[in-house]
PDB file of C-alpha atoms in Angstrom:
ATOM      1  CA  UNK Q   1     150.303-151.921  47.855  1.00 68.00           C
ATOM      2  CA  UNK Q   2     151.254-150.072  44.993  1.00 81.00           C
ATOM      3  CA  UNK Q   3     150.766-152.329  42.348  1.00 86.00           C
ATOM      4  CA  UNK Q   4     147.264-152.757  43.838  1.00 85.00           C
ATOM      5  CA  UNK Q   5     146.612-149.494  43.943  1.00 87.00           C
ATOM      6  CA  UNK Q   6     147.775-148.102  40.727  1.00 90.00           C
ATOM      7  CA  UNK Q   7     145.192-150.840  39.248  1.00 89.00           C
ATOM      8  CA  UNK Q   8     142.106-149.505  41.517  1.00 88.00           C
ATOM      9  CA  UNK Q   9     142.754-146.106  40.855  1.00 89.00           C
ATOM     10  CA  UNK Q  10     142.417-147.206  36.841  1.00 89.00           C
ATOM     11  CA  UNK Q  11     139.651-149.275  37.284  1.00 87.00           C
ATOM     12  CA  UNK Q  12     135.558-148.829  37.384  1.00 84.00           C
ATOM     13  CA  UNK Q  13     135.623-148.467  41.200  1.00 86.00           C
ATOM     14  CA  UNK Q  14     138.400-145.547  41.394  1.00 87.00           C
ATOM     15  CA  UNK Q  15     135.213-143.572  43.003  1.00 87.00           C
ATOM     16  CA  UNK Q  16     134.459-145.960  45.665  1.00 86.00           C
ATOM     17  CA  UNK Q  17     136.632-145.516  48.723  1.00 86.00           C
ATOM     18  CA  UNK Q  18     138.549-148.314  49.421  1.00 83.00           C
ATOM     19  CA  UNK Q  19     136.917-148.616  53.172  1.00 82.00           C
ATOM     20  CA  UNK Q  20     133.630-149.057  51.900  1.00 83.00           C
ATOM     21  CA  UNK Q  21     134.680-152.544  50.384  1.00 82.00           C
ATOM     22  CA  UNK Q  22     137.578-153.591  52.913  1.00 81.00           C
ATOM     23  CA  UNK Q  23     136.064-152.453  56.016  1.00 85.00           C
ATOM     24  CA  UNK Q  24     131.840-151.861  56.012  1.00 80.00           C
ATOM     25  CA  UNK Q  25     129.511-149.992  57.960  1.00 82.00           C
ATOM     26  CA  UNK Q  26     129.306-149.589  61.558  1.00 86.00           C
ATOM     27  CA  UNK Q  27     131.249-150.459  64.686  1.00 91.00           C
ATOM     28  CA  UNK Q  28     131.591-153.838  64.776  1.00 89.00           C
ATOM     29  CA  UNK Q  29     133.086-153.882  61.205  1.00 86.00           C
ATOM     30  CA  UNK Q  30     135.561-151.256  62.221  1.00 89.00           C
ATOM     31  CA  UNK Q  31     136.780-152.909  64.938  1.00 92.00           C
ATOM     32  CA  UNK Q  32     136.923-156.377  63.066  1.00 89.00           C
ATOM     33  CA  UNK Q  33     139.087-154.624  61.052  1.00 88.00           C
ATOM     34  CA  UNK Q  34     141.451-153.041  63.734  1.00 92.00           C
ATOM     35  CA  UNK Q  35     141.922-156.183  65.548  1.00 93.00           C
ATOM     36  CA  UNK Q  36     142.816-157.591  61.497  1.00 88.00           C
ATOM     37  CA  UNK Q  37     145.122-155.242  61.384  1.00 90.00           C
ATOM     38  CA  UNK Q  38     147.263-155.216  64.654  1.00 95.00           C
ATOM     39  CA  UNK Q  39     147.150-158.786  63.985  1.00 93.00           C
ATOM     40  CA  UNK Q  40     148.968-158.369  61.119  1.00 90.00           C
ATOM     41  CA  UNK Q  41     151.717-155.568  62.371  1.00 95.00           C
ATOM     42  CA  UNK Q  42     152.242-158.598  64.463  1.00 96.00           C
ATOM     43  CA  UNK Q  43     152.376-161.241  62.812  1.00 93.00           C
ATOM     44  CA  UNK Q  44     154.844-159.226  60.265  1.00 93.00           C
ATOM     45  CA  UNK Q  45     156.725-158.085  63.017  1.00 96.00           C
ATOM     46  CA  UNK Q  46     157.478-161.711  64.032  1.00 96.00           C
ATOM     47  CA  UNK Q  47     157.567-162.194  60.486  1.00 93.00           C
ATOM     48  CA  UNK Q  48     155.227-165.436  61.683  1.00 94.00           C
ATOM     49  CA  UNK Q  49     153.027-165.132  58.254  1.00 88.00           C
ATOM     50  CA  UNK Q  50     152.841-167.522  55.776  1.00 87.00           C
ATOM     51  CA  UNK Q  51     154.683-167.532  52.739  1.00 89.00           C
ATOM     52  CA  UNK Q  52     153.611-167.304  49.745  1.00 88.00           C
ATOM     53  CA  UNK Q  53     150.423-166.220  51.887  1.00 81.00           C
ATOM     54  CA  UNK Q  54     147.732-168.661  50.714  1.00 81.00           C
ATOM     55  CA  UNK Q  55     144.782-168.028  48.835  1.00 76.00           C
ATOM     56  CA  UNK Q  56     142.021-167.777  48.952  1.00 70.00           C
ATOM     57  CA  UNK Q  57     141.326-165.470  51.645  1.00 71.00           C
ATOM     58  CA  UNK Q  58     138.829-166.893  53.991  1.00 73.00           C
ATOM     59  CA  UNK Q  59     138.041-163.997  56.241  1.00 71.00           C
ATOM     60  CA  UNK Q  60     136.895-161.744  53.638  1.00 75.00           C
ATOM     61  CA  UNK Q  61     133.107-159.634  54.015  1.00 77.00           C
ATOM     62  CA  UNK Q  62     130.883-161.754  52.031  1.00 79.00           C
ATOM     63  CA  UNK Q  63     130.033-159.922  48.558  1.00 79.00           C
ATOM     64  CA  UNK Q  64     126.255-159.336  49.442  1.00 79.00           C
ATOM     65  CA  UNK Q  65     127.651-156.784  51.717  1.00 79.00           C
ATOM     66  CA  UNK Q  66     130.345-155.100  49.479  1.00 81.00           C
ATOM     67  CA  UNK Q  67     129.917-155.852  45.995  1.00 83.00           C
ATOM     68  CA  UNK Q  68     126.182-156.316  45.652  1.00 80.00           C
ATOM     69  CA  UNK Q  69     125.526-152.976  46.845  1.00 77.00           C
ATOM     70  CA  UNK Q  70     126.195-151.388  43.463  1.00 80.00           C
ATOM     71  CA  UNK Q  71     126.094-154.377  41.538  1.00 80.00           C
ATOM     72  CA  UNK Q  72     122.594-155.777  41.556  1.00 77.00           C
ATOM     73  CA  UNK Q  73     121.560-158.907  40.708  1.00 70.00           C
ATOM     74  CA  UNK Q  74     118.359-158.092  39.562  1.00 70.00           C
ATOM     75  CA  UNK Q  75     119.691-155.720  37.346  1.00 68.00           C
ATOM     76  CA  UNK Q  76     121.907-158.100  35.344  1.00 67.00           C
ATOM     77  CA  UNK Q  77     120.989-158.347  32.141  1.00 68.00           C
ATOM     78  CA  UNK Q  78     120.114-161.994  30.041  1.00 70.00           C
ATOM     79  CA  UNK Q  79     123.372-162.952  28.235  1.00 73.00           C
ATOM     80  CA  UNK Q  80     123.529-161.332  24.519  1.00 77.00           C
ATOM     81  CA  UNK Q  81     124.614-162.434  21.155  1.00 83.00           C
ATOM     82  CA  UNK Q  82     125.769-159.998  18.683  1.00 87.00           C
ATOM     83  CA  UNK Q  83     126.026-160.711  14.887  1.00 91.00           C
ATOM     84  CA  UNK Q  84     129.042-158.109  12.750  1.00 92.00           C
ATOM     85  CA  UNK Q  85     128.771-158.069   9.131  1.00 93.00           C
ATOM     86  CA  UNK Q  86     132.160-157.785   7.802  1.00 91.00           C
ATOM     87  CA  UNK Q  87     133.307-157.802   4.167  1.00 93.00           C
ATOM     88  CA  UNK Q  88     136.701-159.302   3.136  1.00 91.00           C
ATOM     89  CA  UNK Q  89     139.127-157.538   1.396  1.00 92.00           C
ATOM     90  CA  UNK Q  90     138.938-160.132  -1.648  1.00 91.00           C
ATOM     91  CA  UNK Q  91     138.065-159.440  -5.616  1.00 90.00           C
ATOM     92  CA  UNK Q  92     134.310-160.232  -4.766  1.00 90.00           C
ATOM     93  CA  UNK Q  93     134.055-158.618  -1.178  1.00 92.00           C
ATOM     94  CA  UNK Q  94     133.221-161.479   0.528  1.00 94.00           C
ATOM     95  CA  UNK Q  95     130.877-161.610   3.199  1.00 94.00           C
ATOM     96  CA  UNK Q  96     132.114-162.126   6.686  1.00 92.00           C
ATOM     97  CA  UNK Q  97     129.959-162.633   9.795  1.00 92.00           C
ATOM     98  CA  UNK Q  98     131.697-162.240  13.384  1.00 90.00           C
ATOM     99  CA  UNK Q  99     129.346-163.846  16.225  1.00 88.00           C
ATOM    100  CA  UNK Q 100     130.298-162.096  19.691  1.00 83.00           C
ATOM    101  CA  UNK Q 101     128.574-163.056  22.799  1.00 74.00           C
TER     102      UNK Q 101
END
């Protein structure tokens, strides 16, 4: 998990423990996530897993749950264009416009 990790510690959501997305609230959560787990210190035990382990991941916690509890729909924002005024580096200084969106 290092790889992983080293990203999520550099990312936006270093301050969100990592339970709070890959496990949830409450006791039925916790132990759908302990019976997850033993199931998989079995099944690599057995080494009975599938490889290259498929994607995607079927059994994940749907994102209302995890990711729309910070990130709120109804807080997005309508999609923006932006308009740079740039000037080239020519004998008359020619006007460039960048369009980002």
């Amino acid at each position: 998990m290092e790889p992983e990790y080293v990203a999520y510690k550099n990312s936006p959501h270093a301050r969100v423990a990592c339970v709070e997305c890959h496990v949830g609230p409450g006791a039925d959560w916790f132990i759908k996530s302990k019976l997850s787990g033993l199931y998989q210190v079995y099944a690599v035990a057995t080494k009975i897993y599938p490889q290259p382990i498929p994607t995607p991941i079927k059994s994940l916690r749907p994102a209302r749950e995890t990711c729309e509890k910070c990130h709120w729909p109804e807080k997005f924002y309508a999609h923006k264009n932006r308009l740079e005024k740039h000037y080239l580096a020519d004998e008359k200084s020619t006007e460039w416009i960048s369009a980002l969106s």
